[in-house]
C-alpha cells in the first residue's frame, strides 16, 4: 500500500537559518516538496504562477477564504498570503512530504485544521547567536534587531507547543537532524491510521475464511 506523505510545518527565530535549511532539504532529498502559498500581491520578475506562488486577485482569494480552501491565511501590508489546502492534500496523496515554512501563529492555524501536521521549530544555540546572526546580515538597524529579539521572546514562550525543536549550531548536522526527525515522524501511530485499519480488515477477512 502506497503511504501518504506527511505535512511538516517549520518555524524558527529570525537568524535560525530555516530558509537555507529548507532549500537544502529540497535539493538533497527527492521526497520533499515546499508548500506553494497563494497571494494577492503582484508577481515579481522571474516569478512563476504555481511555482513561486499561486497569484490570485483579491476577489479570488476571499472566495477561497469563504469556501474554506485555505489551511491558514493572513493579511500583510495590504496583501493576503495563505496556504491552499488542495495543493497540500494532492501532494500528500501522491506520497510526497510537504514542508511549510511559516511563523507560529500560522503554524497553529494549520495544526487546528490538519491534526496530522508535524510542527518543527528551528533555533540557533543561544540568544547571543541570534543577535550575532542578525547583526552579521548588515541590513537592519539596532532598533529593528531589537524588535526581532522582542518577537523572539514571544516565540520562545510557545516552543513547547511544537512537536520537535532542532538546534542549528552546525548547518550540515541540522539538515541531517531535520531529515531524520521527519523520517521518524512518518512512523508515528497517528501517521499510519489507514495502514492499521487495513490490517484489521485483512485479519477479519483472513479469519472469516
JSON list of C-alpha atoms in Angstrom, two decimals:
[
{"chain": "A", "resi": 1, "resn": "UNK", "atom": "CA", "xyz": [0.00, 0.00, 0.00]},
{"chain": "A", "resi": 2, "resn": "UNK", "atom": "CA", "xyz": [1.36, 3.39, -1.01]},
{"chain": "A", "resi": 3, "resn": "UNK", "atom": "CA", "xyz": [1.71, 5.59, 2.05]},
{"chain": "A", "resi": 4, "resn": "UNK", "atom": "CA", "xyz": [0.63, 9.21, 2.09]},
{"chain": "A", "resi": 5, "resn": "UNK", "atom": "CA", "xyz": [3.23, 11.84, 2.70]},
{"chain": "A", "resi": 6, "resn": "UNK", "atom": "CA", "xyz": [3.23, 13.95, 5.86]},
{"chain": "A", "resi": 7, "resn": "UNK", "atom": "CA", "xyz": [2.96, 17.71, 6.35]},
{"chain": "A", "resi": 8, "resn": "UNK", "atom": "CA", "xyz": [5.90, 19.28, 8.17]},
{"chain": "A", "resi": 9, "resn": "UNK", "atom": "CA", "xyz": [5.39, 22.83, 9.43]},
{"chain": "A", "resi": 10, "resn": "UNK", "atom": "CA", "xyz": [8.69, 24.61, 10.11]},
{"chain": "A", "resi": 11, "resn": "UNK", "atom": "CA", "xyz": [9.08, 27.79, 12.17]},
{"chain": "A", "resi": 12, "resn": "UNK", "atom": "CA", "xyz": [12.09, 29.41, 13.79]},
{"chain": "A", "resi": 13, "resn": "UNK", "atom": "CA", "xyz": [13.68, 32.52, 15.20]},
{"chain": "A", "resi": 14, "resn": "UNK", "atom": "CA", "xyz": [14.96, 35.21, 12.86]},
{"chain": "A", "resi": 15, "resn": "UNK", "atom": "CA", "xyz": [18.51, 34.20, 12.02]},
{"chain": "A", "resi": 16, "resn": "UNK", "atom": "CA", "xyz": [17.82, 30.50, 12.61]},
{"chain": "A", "resi": 17, "resn": "UNK", "atom": "CA", "xyz": [18.71, 29.68, 9.00]},
{"chain": "A", "resi": 18, "resn": "UNK", "atom": "CA", "xyz": [15.39, 27.99, 8.27]},
{"chain": "A", "resi": 19, "resn": "UNK", "atom": "CA", "xyz": [15.19, 29.31, 4.70]},
{"chain": "A", "resi": 20, "resn": "UNK", "atom": "CA", "xyz": [18.62, 27.90, 3.82]},
{"chain": "A", "resi": 21, "resn": "UNK", "atom": "CA", "xyz": [17.80, 24.61, 5.53]},
{"chain": "A", "resi": 22, "resn": "UNK", "atom": "CA", "xyz": [14.54, 24.20, 3.59]},
{"chain": "A", "resi": 23, "resn": "UNK", "atom": "CA", "xyz": [16.27, 24.81, 0.25]},
{"chain": "A", "resi": 24, "resn": "UNK", "atom": "CA", "xyz": [18.95, 22.23, 1.09]},
{"chain": "A", "resi": 25, "resn": "UNK", "atom": "CA", "xyz": [16.37, 19.62, 2.11]},
{"chain": "A", "resi": 26, "resn": "UNK", "atom": "CA", "xyz": [14.52, 20.07, -1.18]},
{"chain": "A", "resi": 27, "resn": "UNK", "atom": "CA", "xyz": [17.78, 19.88, -3.13]},
{"chain": "A", "resi": 28, "resn": "UNK", "atom": "CA", "xyz": [19.10, 16.76, -1.38]},
{"chain": "A", "resi": 29, "resn": "UNK", "atom": "CA", "xyz": [16.01, 14.63, -0.87]},
{"chain": "A", "resi": 30, "resn": "UNK", "atom": "CA", "xyz": [13.62, 13.79, -3.68]},
{"chain": "A", "resi": 31, "resn": "UNK", "atom": "CA", "xyz": [10.58, 13.15, -1.48]},
{"chain": "A", "resi": 32, "resn": "UNK", "atom": "CA", "xyz": [10.20, 16.69, -0.11]},
{"chain": "A", "resi": 33, "resn": "UNK", "atom": "CA", "xyz": [8.09, 19.42, -1.67]},
{"chain": "A", "resi": 34, "resn": "UNK", "atom": "CA", "xyz": [7.81, 23.01, -0.47]},
{"chain": "A", "resi": 35, "resn": "UNK", "atom": "CA", "xyz": [4.25, 24.21, 0.01]},
{"chain": "A", "resi": 36, "resn": "UNK", "atom": "CA", "xyz": [3.30, 26.88, -2.53]},
{"chain": "A", "resi": 37, "resn": "UNK", "atom": "CA", "xyz": [1.42, 29.81, -1.00]},
{"chain": "A", "resi": 38, "resn": "UNK", "atom": "CA", "xyz": [-1.39, 31.84, -2.56]},
{"chain": "A", "resi": 39, "resn": "UNK", "atom": "CA", "xyz": [-1.06, 35.63, -2.56]},
{"chain": "A", "resi": 40, "resn": "UNK", "atom": "CA", "xyz": [-2.77, 38.73, -3.87]},
{"chain": "A", "resi": 41, "resn": "UNK", "atom": "CA", "xyz": [0.46, 40.66, -4.44]},
{"chain": "A", "resi": 42, "resn": "UNK", "atom": "CA", "xyz": [1.69, 41.16, -8.00]},
{"chain": "A", "resi": 43, "resn": "UNK", "atom": "CA", "xyz": [4.29, 38.73, -9.38]},
{"chain": "A", "resi": 44, "resn": "UNK", "atom": "CA", "xyz": [7.89, 39.93, -9.32]},
{"chain": "A", "resi": 45, "resn": "UNK", "atom": "CA", "xyz": [10.18, 39.50, -12.34]},
{"chain": "A", "resi": 46, "resn": "UNK", "atom": "CA", "xyz": [11.02, 35.80, -12.95]},
{"chain": "A", "resi": 47, "resn": "UNK", "atom": "CA", "xyz": [8.30, 34.55, -10.55]},
{"chain": "A", "resi": 48, "resn": "UNK", "atom": "CA", "xyz": [6.03, 31.85, -11.97]},
{"chain": "A", "resi": 49, "resn": "UNK", "atom": "CA", "xyz": [2.41, 31.19, -11.10]},
{"chain": "A", "resi": 50, "resn": "UNK", "atom": "CA", "xyz": [2.07, 27.77, -9.47]},
{"chain": "A", "resi": 51, "resn": "UNK", "atom": "CA", "xyz": [5.80, 27.53, -8.76]},
{"chain": "A", "resi": 52, "resn": "UNK", "atom": "CA", "xyz": [6.71, 30.53, -6.62]},
{"chain": "A", "resi": 53, "resn": "UNK", "atom": "CA", "xyz": [3.13, 31.45, -5.62]},
{"chain": "A", "resi": 54, "resn": "UNK", "atom": "CA", "xyz": [-0.43, 30.96, -6.75]},
{"chain": "A", "resi": 55, "resn": "UNK", "atom": "CA", "xyz": [-1.19, 34.54, -7.78]},
{"chain": "A", "resi": 56, "resn": "UNK", "atom": "CA", "xyz": [-4.81, 35.49, -7.08]},
{"chain": "A", "resi": 57, "resn": "UNK", "atom": "CA", "xyz": [-6.96, 38.58, -7.30]},
{"chain": "A", "resi": 58, "resn": "UNK", "atom": "CA", "xyz": [-8.35, 39.85, -4.01]},
{"chain": "A", "resi": 59, "resn": "UNK", "atom": "CA", "xyz": [-11.79, 38.58, -5.03]},
{"chain": "A", "resi": 60, "resn": "UNK", "atom": "CA", "xyz": [-10.43, 35.10, -5.84]},
{"chain": "A", "resi": 61, "resn": "UNK", "atom": "CA", "xyz": [-8.55, 34.94, -2.55]},
{"chain": "A", "resi": 62, "resn": "UNK", "atom": "CA", "xyz": [-11.57, 35.99, -0.48]},
{"chain": "A", "resi": 63, "resn": "UNK", "atom": "CA", "xyz": [-13.64, 33.35, -2.30]},
{"chain": "A", "resi": 64, "resn": "UNK", "atom": "CA", "xyz": [-11.04, 30.77, -1.21]},
{"chain": "A", "resi": 65, "resn": "UNK", "atom": "CA", "xyz": [-11.45, 32.02, 2.38]},
{"chain": "A", "resi": 66, "resn": "UNK", "atom": "CA", "xyz": [-15.26, 31.76, 2.18]},
{"chain": "A", "resi": 67, "resn": "UNK", "atom": "CA", "xyz": [-15.06, 28.20, 0.79]},
{"chain": "A", "resi": 68, "resn": "UNK", "atom": "CA", "xyz": [-12.59, 27.04, 3.47]},
{"chain": "A", "resi": 69, "resn": "UNK", "atom": "CA", "xyz": [-9.95, 26.29, 0.85]},
{"chain": "A", "resi": 70, "resn": "UNK", "atom": "CA", "xyz": [-7.04, 27.64, 2.93]},
{"chain": "A", "resi": 71, "resn": "UNK", "atom": "CA", "xyz": [-5.29, 25.91, 5.84]},
{"chain": "A", "resi": 72, "resn": "UNK", "atom": "CA", "xyz": [-4.27, 29.36, 7.09]},
{"chain": "A", "resi": 73, "resn": "UNK", "atom": "CA", "xyz": [-4.05, 32.92, 5.83]},
{"chain": "A", "resi": 74, "resn": "UNK", "atom": "CA", "xyz": [-3.06, 36.39, 6.92]},
{"chain": "A", "resi": 75, "resn": "UNK", "atom": "CA", "xyz": [-3.04, 39.92, 5.52]},
{"chain": "A", "resi": 76, "resn": "UNK", "atom": "CA", "xyz": [0.31, 41.70, 5.43]},
{"chain": "A", "resi": 77, "resn": "UNK", "atom": "CA", "xyz": [1.00, 45.20, 4.07]},
{"chain": "A", "resi": 78, "resn": "UNK", "atom": "CA", "xyz": [-2.24, 45.22, 2.10]},
{"chain": "A", "resi": 79, "resn": "UNK", "atom": "CA", "xyz": [-1.93, 41.76, 0.55]},
{"chain": "A", "resi": 80, "resn": "UNK", "atom": "CA", "xyz": [-3.26, 38.35, 1.50]},
{"chain": "A", "resi": 81, "resn": "UNK", "atom": "CA", "xyz": [-0.99, 35.31, 1.90]},
{"chain": "A", "resi": 82, "resn": "UNK", "atom": "CA", "xyz": [-2.24, 31.81, 2.59]},
{"chain": "A", "resi": 83, "resn": "UNK", "atom": "CA", "xyz": [-1.73, 28.05, 2.27]},
{"chain": "A", "resi": 84, "resn": "UNK", "atom": "CA", "xyz": [-4.09, 26.30, -0.19]},
{"chain": "A", "resi": 85, "resn": "UNK", "atom": "CA", "xyz": [-5.49, 23.07, 1.23]},
{"chain": "A", "resi": 86, "resn": "UNK", "atom": "CA", "xyz": [-5.89, 21.42, -2.22]},
{"chain": "A", "resi": 87, "resn": "UNK", "atom": "CA", "xyz": [-2.19, 21.71, -3.15]},
{"chain": "A", "resi": 88, "resn": "UNK", "atom": "CA", "xyz": [-1.11, 20.26, 0.21]},
{"chain": "A", "resi": 89, "resn": "UNK", "atom": "CA", "xyz": [-3.58, 17.36, 0.12]},
{"chain": "A", "resi": 90, "resn": "UNK", "atom": "CA", "xyz": [-2.89, 16.45, -3.52]},
{"chain": "A", "resi": 91, "resn": "UNK", "atom": "CA", "xyz": [0.86, 16.42, -2.89]},
{"chain": "A", "resi": 92, "resn": "UNK", "atom": "CA", "xyz": [0.49, 14.32, 0.27]},
{"chain": "A", "resi": 93, "resn": "UNK", "atom": "CA", "xyz": [-1.78, 11.86, -1.55]},
{"chain": "A", "resi": 94, "resn": "UNK", "atom": "CA", "xyz": [0.91, 11.43, -4.20]},
{"chain": "A", "resi": 95, "resn": "UNK", "atom": "CA", "xyz": [3.22, 10.14, -1.44]},
{"chain": "A", "resi": 96, "resn": "UNK", "atom": "CA", "xyz": [5.39, 13.27, -1.20]},
{"chain": "A", "resi": 97, "resn": "UNK", "atom": "CA", "xyz": [6.15, 15.03, 2.10]},
{"chain": "A", "resi": 98, "resn": "UNK", "atom": "CA", "xyz": [5.17, 18.71, 2.14]},
{"chain": "A", "resi": 99, "resn": "UNK", "atom": "CA", "xyz": [7.27, 21.27, 4.02]},
{"chain": "A", "resi": 100, "resn": "UNK", "atom": "CA", "xyz": [5.56, 24.51, 5.01]},
{"chain": "A", "resi": 101, "resn": "UNK", "atom": "CA", "xyz": [7.78, 27.29, 6.36]},
{"chain": "A", "resi": 102, "resn": "UNK", "atom": "CA", "xyz": [5.64, 29.69, 8.37]},
{"chain": "A", "resi": 103, "resn": "UNK", "atom": "CA", "xyz": [5.54, 31.73, 11.59]},
{"chain": "A", "resi": 104, "resn": "UNK", "atom": "CA", "xyz": [3.98, 30.29, 14.72]},
{"chain": "A", "resi": 105, "resn": "UNK", "atom": "CA", "xyz": [0.51, 31.83, 14.50]},
{"chain": "A", "resi": 106, "resn": "UNK", "atom": "CA", "xyz": [0.05, 30.34, 11.06]},
{"chain": "A", "resi": 107, "resn": "UNK", "atom": "CA", "xyz": [1.53, 27.05, 12.25]},
{"chain": "A", "resi": 108, "resn": "UNK", "atom": "CA", "xyz": [-1.10, 26.69, 14.96]},
{"chain": "A", "resi": 109, "resn": "UNK", "atom": "CA", "xyz": [-3.88, 27.52, 12.48]},
{"chain": "A", "resi": 110, "resn": "UNK", "atom": "CA", "xyz": [-2.63, 24.73, 10.22]},
{"chain": "A", "resi": 111, "resn": "UNK", "atom": "CA", "xyz": [-2.44, 22.32, 13.16]},
{"chain": "A", "resi": 112, "resn": "UNK", "atom": "CA", "xyz": [-6.04, 23.14, 14.12]},
{"chain": "A", "resi": 113, "resn": "UNK", "atom": "CA", "xyz": [-7.25, 22.14, 10.65]},
{"chain": "A", "resi": 114, "resn": "UNK", "atom": "CA", "xyz": [-4.72, 19.40, 9.94]},
{"chain": "A", "resi": 115, "resn": "UNK", "atom": "CA", "xyz": [-4.05, 17.46, 13.12]},
{"chain": "A", "resi": 116, "resn": "UNK", "atom": "CA", "xyz": [-1.54, 15.12, 11.46]},
{"chain": "A", "resi": 117, "resn": "UNK", "atom": "CA", "xyz": [0.83, 18.03, 10.77]},
{"chain": "A", "resi": 118, "resn": "UNK", "atom": "CA", "xyz": [4.26, 17.74, 12.42]},
{"chain": "A", "resi": 119, "resn": "UNK", "atom": "CA", "xyz": [5.48, 21.03, 13.94]},
{"chain": "A", "resi": 120, "resn": "UNK", "atom": "CA", "xyz": [9.25, 21.63, 13.96]},
{"chain": "A", "resi": 121, "resn": "UNK", "atom": "CA", "xyz": [10.93, 24.68, 15.49]},
{"chain": "A", "resi": 122, "resn": "UNK", "atom": "CA", "xyz": [14.48, 25.65, 14.46]},
{"chain": "A", "resi": 123, "resn": "UNK", "atom": "CA", "xyz": [16.66, 27.60, 16.88]},
{"chain": "A", "resi": 124, "resn": "UNK", "atom": "CA", "xyz": [20.23, 28.91, 17.00]},
{"chain": "A", "resi": 125, "resn": "UNK", "atom": "CA", "xyz": [22.14, 27.65, 20.07]},
{"chain": "A", "resi": 126, "resn": "UNK", "atom": "CA", "xyz": [21.71, 30.88, 22.08]},
{"chain": "A", "resi": 127, "resn": "UNK", "atom": "CA", "xyz": [20.13, 34.33, 22.11]},
{"chain": "A", "resi": 128, "resn": "UNK", "atom": "CA", "xyz": [23.59, 35.83, 21.64]},
{"chain": "A", "resi": 129, "resn": "UNK", "atom": "CA", "xyz": [23.92, 33.82, 18.44]},
{"chain": "A", "resi": 130, "resn": "UNK", "atom": "CA", "xyz": [20.53, 35.09, 17.27]},
{"chain": "A", "resi": 131, "resn": "UNK", "atom": "CA", "xyz": [21.79, 38.64, 17.78]},
{"chain": "A", "resi": 132, "resn": "UNK", "atom": "CA", "xyz": [25.13, 37.94, 16.08]},
{"chain": "A", "resi": 133, "resn": "UNK", "atom": "CA", "xyz": [23.49, 36.43, 13.01]},
{"chain": "A", "resi": 134, "resn": "UNK", "atom": "CA", "xyz": [21.09, 39.35, 12.65]},
{"chain": "A", "resi": 135, "resn": "UNK", "atom": "CA", "xyz": [23.96, 41.81, 13.12]},
{"chain": "A", "resi": 136, "resn": "UNK", "atom": "CA", "xyz": [26.08, 39.96, 10.55]},
{"chain": "A", "resi": 137, "resn": "UNK", "atom": "CA", "xyz": [23.43, 40.47, 7.87]},
{"chain": "A", "resi": 138, "resn": "UNK", "atom": "CA", "xyz": [24.27, 44.17, 7.87]},
{"chain": "A", "resi": 139, "resn": "UNK", "atom": "CA", "xyz": [20.80, 45.03, 6.58]},
{"chain": "A", "resi": 140, "resn": "UNK", "atom": "CA", "xyz": [18.99, 46.00, 9.77]},
{"chain": "A", "resi": 141, "resn": "UNK", "atom": "CA", "xyz": [19.36, 48.77, 12.33]},
{"chain": "A", "resi": 142, "resn": "UNK", "atom": "CA", "xyz": [19.81, 48.08, 16.04]},
{"chain": "A", "resi": 143, "resn": "UNK", "atom": "CA", "xyz": [16.20, 49.17, 16.55]},
{"chain": "A", "resi": 144, "resn": "UNK", "atom": "CA", "xyz": [14.93, 46.59, 14.05]},
{"chain": "A", "resi": 145, "resn": "UNK", "atom": "CA", "xyz": [17.17, 43.89, 15.54]},
{"chain": "A", "resi": 146, "resn": "UNK", "atom": "CA", "xyz": [15.76, 44.65, 18.99]},
{"chain": "A", "resi": 147, "resn": "UNK", "atom": "CA", "xyz": [12.21, 44.32, 17.64]},
{"chain": "A", "resi": 148, "resn": "UNK", "atom": "CA", "xyz": [13.15, 40.93, 16.21]},
{"chain": "A", "resi": 149, "resn": "UNK", "atom": "CA", "xyz": [14.54, 39.89, 19.59]},
{"chain": "A", "resi": 150, "resn": "UNK", "atom": "CA", "xyz": [11.33, 41.01, 21.32]},
{"chain": "A", "resi": 151, "resn": "UNK", "atom": "CA", "xyz": [9.43, 38.89, 18.81]},
{"chain": "A", "resi": 152, "resn": "UNK", "atom": "CA", "xyz": [11.89, 36.07, 19.52]},
{"chain": "A", "resi": 153, "resn": "UNK", "atom": "CA", "xyz": [10.97, 36.10, 23.21]},
{"chain": "A", "resi": 154, "resn": "UNK", "atom": "CA", "xyz": [7.30, 35.69, 22.23]},
{"chain": "A", "resi": 155, "resn": "UNK", "atom": "CA", "xyz": [8.26, 32.73, 20.05]},
{"chain": "A", "resi": 156, "resn": "UNK", "atom": "CA", "xyz": [10.38, 31.16, 22.80]},
{"chain": "A", "resi": 157, "resn": "UNK", "atom": "CA", "xyz": [7.34, 31.12, 25.07]},
{"chain": "A", "resi": 158, "resn": "UNK", "atom": "CA", "xyz": [5.33, 28.93, 22.65]},
{"chain": "A", "resi": 159, "resn": "UNK", "atom": "CA", "xyz": [8.04, 26.47, 21.53]},
{"chain": "A", "resi": 160, "resn": "UNK", "atom": "CA", "xyz": [6.68, 23.82, 23.91]},
{"chain": "A", "resi": 161, "resn": "UNK", "atom": "CA", "xyz": [3.57, 23.61, 21.67]},
{"chain": "A", "resi": 162, "resn": "UNK", "atom": "CA", "xyz": [5.72, 22.23, 18.85]},
{"chain": "A", "resi": 163, "resn": "UNK", "atom": "CA", "xyz": [6.49, 18.53, 18.35]},
{"chain": "A", "resi": 164, "resn": "UNK", "atom": "CA", "xyz": [10.25, 18.95, 17.88]},
{"chain": "A", "resi": 165, "resn": "UNK", "atom": "CA", "xyz": [12.98, 21.54, 18.34]},
{"chain": "A", "resi": 166, "resn": "UNK", "atom": "CA", "xyz": [16.16, 21.36, 16.24]},
{"chain": "A", "resi": 167, "resn": "UNK", "atom": "CA", "xyz": [19.19, 23.47, 17.17]},
{"chain": "A", "resi": 168, "resn": "UNK", "atom": "CA", "xyz": [21.06, 24.89, 14.19]},
{"chain": "A", "resi": 169, "resn": "UNK", "atom": "CA", "xyz": [24.61, 25.13, 15.52]},
{"chain": "A", "resi": 170, "resn": "UNK", "atom": "CA", "xyz": [26.15, 23.38, 12.52]},
{"chain": "A", "resi": 171, "resn": "UNK", "atom": "CA", "xyz": [24.26, 23.58, 9.20]},
{"chain": "A", "resi": 172, "resn": "UNK", "atom": "CA", "xyz": [25.15, 20.08, 7.98]},
{"chain": "A", "resi": 173, "resn": "UNK", "atom": "CA", "xyz": [24.22, 18.46, 11.28]},
{"chain": "A", "resi": 174, "resn": "UNK", "atom": "CA", "xyz": [20.98, 20.45, 11.42]},
{"chain": "A", "resi": 175, "resn": "UNK", "atom": "CA", "xyz": [19.91, 19.34, 7.93]},
{"chain": "A", "resi": 176, "resn": "UNK", "atom": "CA", "xyz": [20.61, 15.73, 8.88]},
{"chain": "A", "resi": 177, "resn": "UNK", "atom": "CA", "xyz": [18.74, 16.08, 12.18]},
{"chain": "A", "resi": 178, "resn": "UNK", "atom": "CA", "xyz": [15.65, 17.51, 10.50]},
{"chain": "A", "resi": 179, "resn": "UNK", "atom": "CA", "xyz": [15.65, 14.82, 7.80]},
{"chain": "A", "resi": 180, "resn": "UNK", "atom": "CA", "xyz": [15.98, 12.07, 10.43]},
{"chain": "A", "resi": 181, "resn": "UNK", "atom": "CA", "xyz": [13.26, 13.67, 12.56]},
{"chain": "A", "resi": 182, "resn": "UNK", "atom": "CA", "xyz": [10.85, 13.74, 9.62]},
{"chain": "A", "resi": 183, "resn": "UNK", "atom": "CA", "xyz": [11.60, 10.13, 8.73]},
{"chain": "A", "resi": 184, "resn": "UNK", "atom": "CA", "xyz": [10.98, 9.10, 12.35]},
{"chain": "A", "resi": 185, "resn": "UNK", "atom": "CA", "xyz": [7.74, 11.08, 12.49]},
{"chain": "A", "resi": 186, "resn": "UNK", "atom": "CA", "xyz": [6.47, 9.18, 9.45]},
{"chain": "A", "resi": 187, "resn": "UNK", "atom": "CA", "xyz": [6.42, 6.03, 11.60]},
{"chain": "A", "resi": 188, "resn": "UNK", "atom": "CA", "xyz": [4.27, 7.60, 14.33]},
{"chain": "A", "resi": 189, "resn": "UNK", "atom": "CA", "xyz": [0.98, 5.84, 15.02]},
{"chain": "A", "resi": 190, "resn": "UNK", "atom": "CA", "xyz": [-1.07, 8.95, 14.12]},
{"chain": "A", "resi": 191, "resn": "UNK", "atom": "CA", "xyz": [0.51, 8.97, 10.64]},
{"chain": "A", "resi": 192, "resn": "UNK", "atom": "CA", "xyz": [-0.42, 5.34, 9.97]},
{"chain": "A", "resi": 193, "resn": "UNK", "atom": "CA", "xyz": [-4.11, 5.11, 10.80]},
{"chain": "A", "resi": 194, "resn": "UNK", "atom": "CA", "xyz": [-5.06, 3.91, 7.29]},
{"chain": "A", "resi": 195, "resn": "UNK", "atom": "CA", "xyz": [-2.44, 1.15, 7.39]},
{"chain": "A", "resi": 196, "resn": "UNK", "atom": "CA", "xyz": [-3.67, -0.03, 10.80]},
{"chain": "A", "resi": 197, "resn": "UNK", "atom": "CA", "xyz": [-7.31, -0.02, 9.65]},
{"chain": "A", "resi": 198, "resn": "UNK", "atom": "CA", "xyz": [-6.36, -2.05, 6.57]},
{"chain": "A", "resi": 199, "resn": "UNK", "atom": "CA", "xyz": [-4.51, -4.58, 8.71]},
{"chain": "A", "resi": 200, "resn": "UNK", "atom": "CA", "xyz": [-7.58, -5.05, 10.93]},
{"chain": "A", "resi": 201, "resn": "UNK", "atom": "CA", "xyz": [-9.76, -5.62, 7.84]},
{"chain": "A", "resi": 202, "resn": "UNK", "atom": "CA", "xyz": [-7.25, -8.13, 6.44]},
{"chain": "A", "resi": 203, "resn": "UNK", "atom": "CA", "xyz": [-7.25, -10.07, 9.74]},
{"chain": "A", "resi": 204, "resn": "UNK", "atom": "CA", "xyz": [-11.07, -10.14, 9.69]},
{"chain": "A", "resi": 205, "resn": "UNK", "atom": "CA", "xyz": [-11.13, -11.37, 6.09]},
{"chain": "A", "resi": 206, "resn": "UNK", "atom": "CA", "xyz": [-8.46, -14.00, 6.74]},
{"chain": "A", "resi": 207, "resn": "UNK", "atom": "CA", "xyz": [-10.12, -15.29, 9.89]},
{"chain": "A", "resi": 208, "resn": "UNK", "atom": "CA", "xyz": [-13.57, -15.46, 8.26]},
{"chain": "A", "resi": 209, "resn": "UNK", "atom": "CA", "xyz": [-12.40, -17.99, 5.66]}
]
